[in-house]
Amino acid sequence: MPRNRPVATSSPPPRTRLGIEHYALLARFRYALRTFLRFSDVAAAEVGLTTRHYQALLVLRGWPADQRVSISALAEQLLIRHNSAVGLVDRLYKQGLVARDVAPDDARKVHLRLTARGTKVLERLASVHRSELRRIGPQLRALLDEISGGRAQTPRSAPRARCGRC
């Protein structure tokens, strides 16, 4: 029996060679992302956390209120293995940032939630991250517009964005 293959609705776009200006644009975009990630590392470290801790707290706080977060769901959101998520939750639990509740329907499962302390720490971190994103947002938008529009300007040196903490 032949395998089912998707039917192509249109032919793929012709490949175009990228010029140096396109590579320079992609490099500037990656630099801007690394700059923000560096900012995030420093901001999290200032409150005694890692970036991964901050990301986990964000997942827990941003989860729909009518649903529970399992360790598996957290692992999926963070793109990490289940056993790595267990260790991460253990560390957050020891810091008093996360609570574990036994699932009422299956005692082998736990549901995660932020503690009051976790919420307070997250609010502080999220606030400084939002401020930084407001500051660098126009630069990121311009780069994304250039990339998505296929427009690349003449090469220039990577901007020296400073996070104010680095």
PDB file of C-alpha atoms in Angstrom:
ATOM      1  CA  MET A   1       0.000   0.000   0.000  1.00  0.00           C
ATOM      2  CA  PRO A   2       1.505   3.404  -0.927  1.00  0.00           C
ATOM      3  CA  ARG A   3       2.301   5.802   1.858  1.00  0.00           C
ATOM      4  CA  ASN A   4       0.092   8.825   2.215  1.00  0.00           C
ATOM      5  CA  ARG A   5       2.016  11.908   1.280  1.00  0.00           C
ATOM      6  CA  PRO A   6       0.782  15.463   1.588  1.00  0.00           C
ATOM      7  CA  VAL A   7      -0.201  16.990  -1.702  1.00  0.00           C
ATOM      8  CA  ALA A   8       1.797  20.113  -2.457  1.00  0.00           C
ATOM      9  CA  THR A   9      -0.530  23.017  -3.082  1.00  0.00           C
ATOM     10  CA  SER A  10       2.160  25.081  -4.729  1.00  0.00           C
ATOM     11  CA  SER A  11       5.709  24.614  -5.811  1.00  0.00           C
ATOM     12  CA  PRO A  12       8.373  25.657  -3.325  1.00  0.00           C
ATOM     13  CA  PRO A  13       9.740  29.167  -3.741  1.00  0.00           C
ATOM     14  CA  PRO A  14      12.911  29.352  -5.791  1.00  0.00           C
ATOM     15  CA  ARG A  15      16.031  29.444  -3.671  1.00  0.00           C
ATOM     16  CA  THR A  16      17.759  32.754  -3.709  1.00  0.00           C
ATOM     17  CA  ARG A  17      21.327  33.230  -2.750  1.00  0.00           C
ATOM     18  CA  LEU A  18      21.808  35.311   0.330  1.00  0.00           C
ATOM     19  CA  GLY A  19      24.152  38.210   0.119  1.00  0.00           C
ATOM     20  CA  ILE A  20      26.489  39.381   2.819  1.00  0.00           C
ATOM     21  CA  GLU A  21      23.901  41.961   3.882  1.00  0.00           C
ATOM     22  CA  HIS A  22      21.436  39.155   4.697  1.00  0.00           C
ATOM     23  CA  TYR A  23      23.988  37.319   6.798  1.00  0.00           C
ATOM     24  CA  ALA A  24      24.899  40.573   8.544  1.00  0.00           C
ATOM     25  CA  LEU A  25      21.219  41.180   9.302  1.00  0.00           C
ATOM     26  CA  LEU A  26      20.798  37.682  10.754  1.00  0.00           C
ATOM     27  CA  ALA A  27      23.955  38.181  12.812  1.00  0.00           C
ATOM     28  CA  ARG A  28      22.650  41.507  14.174  1.00  0.00           C
ATOM     29  CA  PHE A  29      19.363  39.839  15.107  1.00  0.00           C
ATOM     30  CA  ARG A  30      21.135  36.980  16.900  1.00  0.00           C
ATOM     31  CA  TYR A  31      23.328  39.518  18.698  1.00  0.00           C
ATOM     32  CA  ALA A  32      20.239  41.408  19.890  1.00  0.00           C
ATOM     33  CA  LEU A  33      18.729  38.157  21.183  1.00  0.00           C
ATOM     34  CA  ARG A  34      21.956  37.200  22.984  1.00  0.00           C
ATOM     35  CA  THR A  35      22.105  40.657  24.524  1.00  0.00           C
ATOM     36  CA  PHE A  36      18.597  40.245  25.927  1.00  0.00           C
ATOM     37  CA  LEU A  37      19.357  36.738  27.165  1.00  0.00           C
ATOM     38  CA  ARG A  38      22.485  38.054  28.887  1.00  0.00           C
ATOM     39  CA  PHE A  39      20.358  40.735  30.529  1.00  0.00           C
ATOM     40  CA  SER A  40      17.964  38.008  31.701  1.00  0.00           C
ATOM     41  CA  ASP A  41      20.823  35.924  33.131  1.00  0.00           C
ATOM     42  CA  VAL A  42      22.095  38.881  35.144  1.00  0.00           C
ATOM     43  CA  ALA A  43      18.640  39.957  36.342  1.00  0.00           C
ATOM     44  CA  ALA A  44      17.816  36.429  37.523  1.00  0.00           C
ATOM     45  CA  ALA A  45      21.189  36.057  39.251  1.00  0.00           C
ATOM     46  CA  GLU A  46      20.557  39.270  41.179  1.00  0.00           C
ATOM     47  CA  VAL A  47      17.634  37.562  42.943  1.00  0.00           C
ATOM     48  CA  GLY A  48      19.467  34.254  43.359  1.00  0.00           C
ATOM     49  CA  LEU A  49      17.963  32.404  40.409  1.00  0.00           C
ATOM     50  CA  THR A  50      19.032  31.055  37.060  1.00  0.00           C
ATOM     51  CA  THR A  51      17.352  31.930  33.806  1.00  0.00           C
ATOM     52  CA  ARG A  52      15.813  28.447  33.757  1.00  0.00           C
ATOM     53  CA  HIS A  53      14.311  29.099  37.214  1.00  0.00           C
ATOM     54  CA  TYR A  54      12.803  32.328  35.922  1.00  0.00           C
ATOM     55  CA  GLN A  55      11.409  30.556  32.853  1.00  0.00           C
ATOM     56  CA  ALA A  56       9.816  27.875  35.046  1.00  0.00           C
ATOM     57  CA  LEU A  57       8.188  30.513  37.249  1.00  0.00           C
ATOM     58  CA  LEU A  58       6.837  32.225  34.135  1.00  0.00           C
ATOM     59  CA  VAL A  59       5.319  28.970  32.893  1.00  0.00           C
ATOM     60  CA  LEU A  60       3.627  28.366  36.236  1.00  0.00           C
ATOM     61  CA  ARG A  61       2.266  31.906  36.488  1.00  0.00           C
ATOM     62  CA  GLY A  62       1.133  32.009  32.859  1.00  0.00           C
ATOM     63  CA  TRP A  63      -0.660  28.661  32.927  1.00  0.00           C
ATOM     64  CA  PRO A  64      -4.460  28.880  32.599  1.00  0.00           C
ATOM     65  CA  ALA A  65      -5.993  29.181  36.076  1.00  0.00           C
ATOM     66  CA  ASP A  66      -8.468  26.360  35.441  1.00  0.00           C
ATOM     67  CA  GLN A  67      -5.696  23.869  34.610  1.00  0.00           C
ATOM     68  CA  ARG A  68      -2.948  22.243  36.665  1.00  0.00           C
ATOM     69  CA  VAL A  69       0.722  22.155  35.727  1.00  0.00           C
ATOM     70  CA  SER A  70       2.423  18.780  35.934  1.00  0.00           C
ATOM     71  CA  ILE A  71       6.155  18.231  35.858  1.00  0.00           C
ATOM     72  CA  SER A  72       5.750  16.711  32.392  1.00  0.00           C
ATOM     73  CA  ALA A  73       3.951  19.824  31.160  1.00  0.00           C
ATOM     74  CA  LEU A  74       6.653  22.039  32.654  1.00  0.00           C
ATOM     75  CA  ALA A  75       9.358  19.946  30.983  1.00  0.00           C
ATOM     76  CA  GLU A  76       7.570  20.251  27.657  1.00  0.00           C
ATOM     77  CA  GLN A  77       7.254  24.031  27.971  1.00  0.00           C
ATOM     78  CA  LEU A  78      10.924  24.426  28.887  1.00  0.00           C
ATOM     79  CA  LEU A  79      12.081  21.964  26.216  1.00  0.00           C
ATOM     80  CA  ILE A  80      13.891  19.831  28.773  1.00  0.00           C
ATOM     81  CA  ARG A  81      13.705  16.203  29.823  1.00  0.00           C
ATOM     82  CA  HIS A  82      11.340  15.094  32.564  1.00  0.00           C
ATOM     83  CA  ASN A  83      14.184  14.189  34.946  1.00  0.00           C
ATOM     84  CA  SER A  84      15.725  17.645  34.436  1.00  0.00           C
ATOM     85  CA  ALA A  85      12.372  19.226  35.277  1.00  0.00           C
ATOM     86  CA  VAL A  86      12.189  17.139  38.470  1.00  0.00           C
ATOM     87  CA  GLY A  87      15.568  18.503  39.569  1.00  0.00           C
ATOM     88  CA  LEU A  88      14.547  22.036  38.656  1.00  0.00           C
ATOM     89  CA  VAL A  89      11.319  21.739  40.658  1.00  0.00           C
ATOM     90  CA  ASP A  90      13.276  20.305  43.603  1.00  0.00           C
ATOM     91  CA  ARG A  91      15.531  23.375  43.625  1.00  0.00           C
ATOM     92  CA  LEU A  92      12.599  25.786  43.331  1.00  0.00           C
ATOM     93  CA  TYR A  93      10.807  23.925  46.122  1.00  0.00           C
ATOM     94  CA  LYS A  94      13.844  24.180  48.423  1.00  0.00           C
ATOM     95  CA  GLN A  95      13.918  27.944  47.806  1.00  0.00           C
ATOM     96  CA  GLY A  96      10.258  28.217  48.746  1.00  0.00           C
ATOM     97  CA  LEU A  97       9.222  29.410  45.296  1.00  0.00           C
ATOM     98  CA  VAL A  98       7.103  26.450  44.194  1.00  0.00           C
ATOM     99  CA  ALA A  99       4.694  24.128  45.968  1.00  0.00           C
ATOM    100  CA  ARG A 100       3.859  20.574  44.960  1.00  0.00           C
ATOM    101  CA  ASP A 101       0.332  19.263  45.414  1.00  0.00           C
ATOM    102  CA  VAL A 102      -0.494  15.581  45.013  1.00  0.00           C
ATOM    103  CA  ALA A 103      -2.958  15.086  42.159  1.00  0.00           C
ATOM    104  CA  PRO A 104      -6.329  14.040  43.598  1.00  0.00           C
ATOM    105  CA  ASP A 105      -6.913  11.471  40.855  1.00  0.00           C
ATOM    106  CA  ASP A 106      -3.433   9.898  40.852  1.00  0.00           C
ATOM    107  CA  ALA A 107      -1.114   9.980  43.865  1.00  0.00           C
ATOM    108  CA  ARG A 108       1.893   9.366  41.592  1.00  0.00           C
ATOM    109  CA  LYS A 109       1.447  12.769  39.970  1.00  0.00           C
ATOM    110  CA  VAL A 110       2.036  16.218  41.412  1.00  0.00           C
ATOM    111  CA  HIS A 111       0.686  19.566  40.375  1.00  0.00           C
ATOM    112  CA  LEU A 112       2.872  22.622  40.661  1.00  0.00           C
ATOM    113  CA  ARG A 113       2.002  26.122  41.754  1.00  0.00           C
ATOM    114  CA  LEU A 114       3.818  29.255  42.781  1.00  0.00           C
ATOM    115  CA  THR A 115       4.071  30.125  46.437  1.00  0.00           C
ATOM    116  CA  ALA A 116       3.534  33.678  47.665  1.00  0.00           C
ATOM    117  CA  ARG A 117       7.323  34.096  47.724  1.00  0.00           C
ATOM    118  CA  GLY A 118       7.592  32.702  44.179  1.00  0.00           C
ATOM    119  CA  THR A 119       4.947  35.135  42.983  1.00  0.00           C
ATOM    120  CA  LYS A 120       6.760  38.073  44.592  1.00  0.00           C
ATOM    121  CA  VAL A 121      10.126  37.140  43.063  1.00  0.00           C
ATOM    122  CA  LEU A 122       8.527  36.568  39.671  1.00  0.00           C
ATOM    123  CA  GLU A 123       6.752  39.938  39.744  1.00  0.00           C
ATOM    124  CA  ARG A 124      10.059  41.672  40.380  1.00  0.00           C
ATOM    125  CA  LEU A 125      11.841  39.823  37.594  1.00  0.00           C
ATOM    126  CA  ALA A 126       9.000  40.156  35.105  1.00  0.00           C
ATOM    127  CA  SER A 127       8.878  43.895  35.740  1.00  0.00           C
ATOM    128  CA  VAL A 128      12.548  44.436  34.905  1.00  0.00           C
ATOM    129  CA  HIS A 129      12.239  42.159  31.862  1.00  0.00           C
ATOM    130  CA  ARG A 130       9.258  44.125  30.554  1.00  0.00           C
ATOM    131  CA  SER A 131      11.165  47.370  31.009  1.00  0.00           C
ATOM    132  CA  GLU A 132      14.120  45.994  29.083  1.00  0.00           C
ATOM    133  CA  LEU A 133      11.868  44.684  26.316  1.00  0.00           C
ATOM    134  CA  ARG A 134      10.236  48.110  26.029  1.00  0.00           C
ATOM    135  CA  ARG A 135      13.690  49.621  25.678  1.00  0.00           C
ATOM    136  CA  ILE A 136      14.985  47.213  23.031  1.00  0.00           C
ATOM    137  CA  GLY A 137      11.639  46.484  21.364  1.00  0.00           C
ATOM    138  CA  PRO A 138      12.017  49.037  18.583  1.00  0.00           C
ATOM    139  CA  GLN A 139      15.406  47.583  17.627  1.00  0.00           C
ATOM    140  CA  LEU A 140      14.040  44.023  17.611  1.00  0.00           C
ATOM    141  CA  ARG A 141      10.970  45.082  15.613  1.00  0.00           C
ATOM    142  CA  ALA A 142      13.118  46.820  13.026  1.00  0.00           C
ATOM    143  CA  LEU A 143      15.339  43.774  12.661  1.00  0.00           C
ATOM    144  CA  LEU A 144      12.345  41.438  12.364  1.00  0.00           C
ATOM    145  CA  ASP A 145      10.753  43.725   9.787  1.00  0.00           C
ATOM    146  CA  GLU A 146      13.948  43.674   7.747  1.00  0.00           C
ATOM    147  CA  ILE A 147      14.249  39.893   7.992  1.00  0.00           C
ATOM    148  CA  SER A 148      10.596  39.102   7.269  1.00  0.00           C
ATOM    149  CA  GLY A 149      10.336  41.675   4.522  1.00  0.00           C
ATOM    150  CA  GLY A 150      13.396  40.277   2.837  1.00  0.00           C
ATOM    151  CA  ARG A 151      14.985  43.681   2.940  1.00  0.00           C
ATOM    152  CA  ALA A 152      18.532  43.884   4.065  1.00  0.00           C
ATOM    153  CA  GLN A 153      20.391  47.115   4.332  1.00  0.00           C
ATOM    154  CA  THR A 154      24.047  47.556   3.724  1.00  0.00           C
ATOM    155  CA  PRO A 155      26.269  45.759   6.235  1.00  0.00           C
ATOM    156  CA  ARG A 156      27.132  47.644   9.357  1.00  0.00           C
ATOM    157  CA  SER A 157      28.721  46.738  12.578  1.00  0.00           C
ATOM    158  CA  ALA A 158      26.565  45.074  15.215  1.00  0.00           C
ATOM    159  CA  PRO A 159      24.892  47.625  17.481  1.00  0.00           C
ATOM    160  CA  ARG A 160      26.336  47.847  20.943  1.00  0.00           C
ATOM    161  CA  ALA A 161      23.144  47.498  22.935  1.00  0.00           C
ATOM    162  CA  ARG A 162      23.843  47.749  26.623  1.00  0.00           C
ATOM    163  CA  CYS A 163      21.489  46.225  29.112  1.00  0.00           C
ATOM    164  CA  GLY A 164      22.539  48.602  31.881  1.00  0.00           C
ATOM    165  CA  ARG A 165      23.548  45.656  34.051  1.00  0.00           C
ATOM    166  CA  CYS A 166      26.261  44.044  31.933  1.00  0.00           C
TER     167      CYS A 166
END
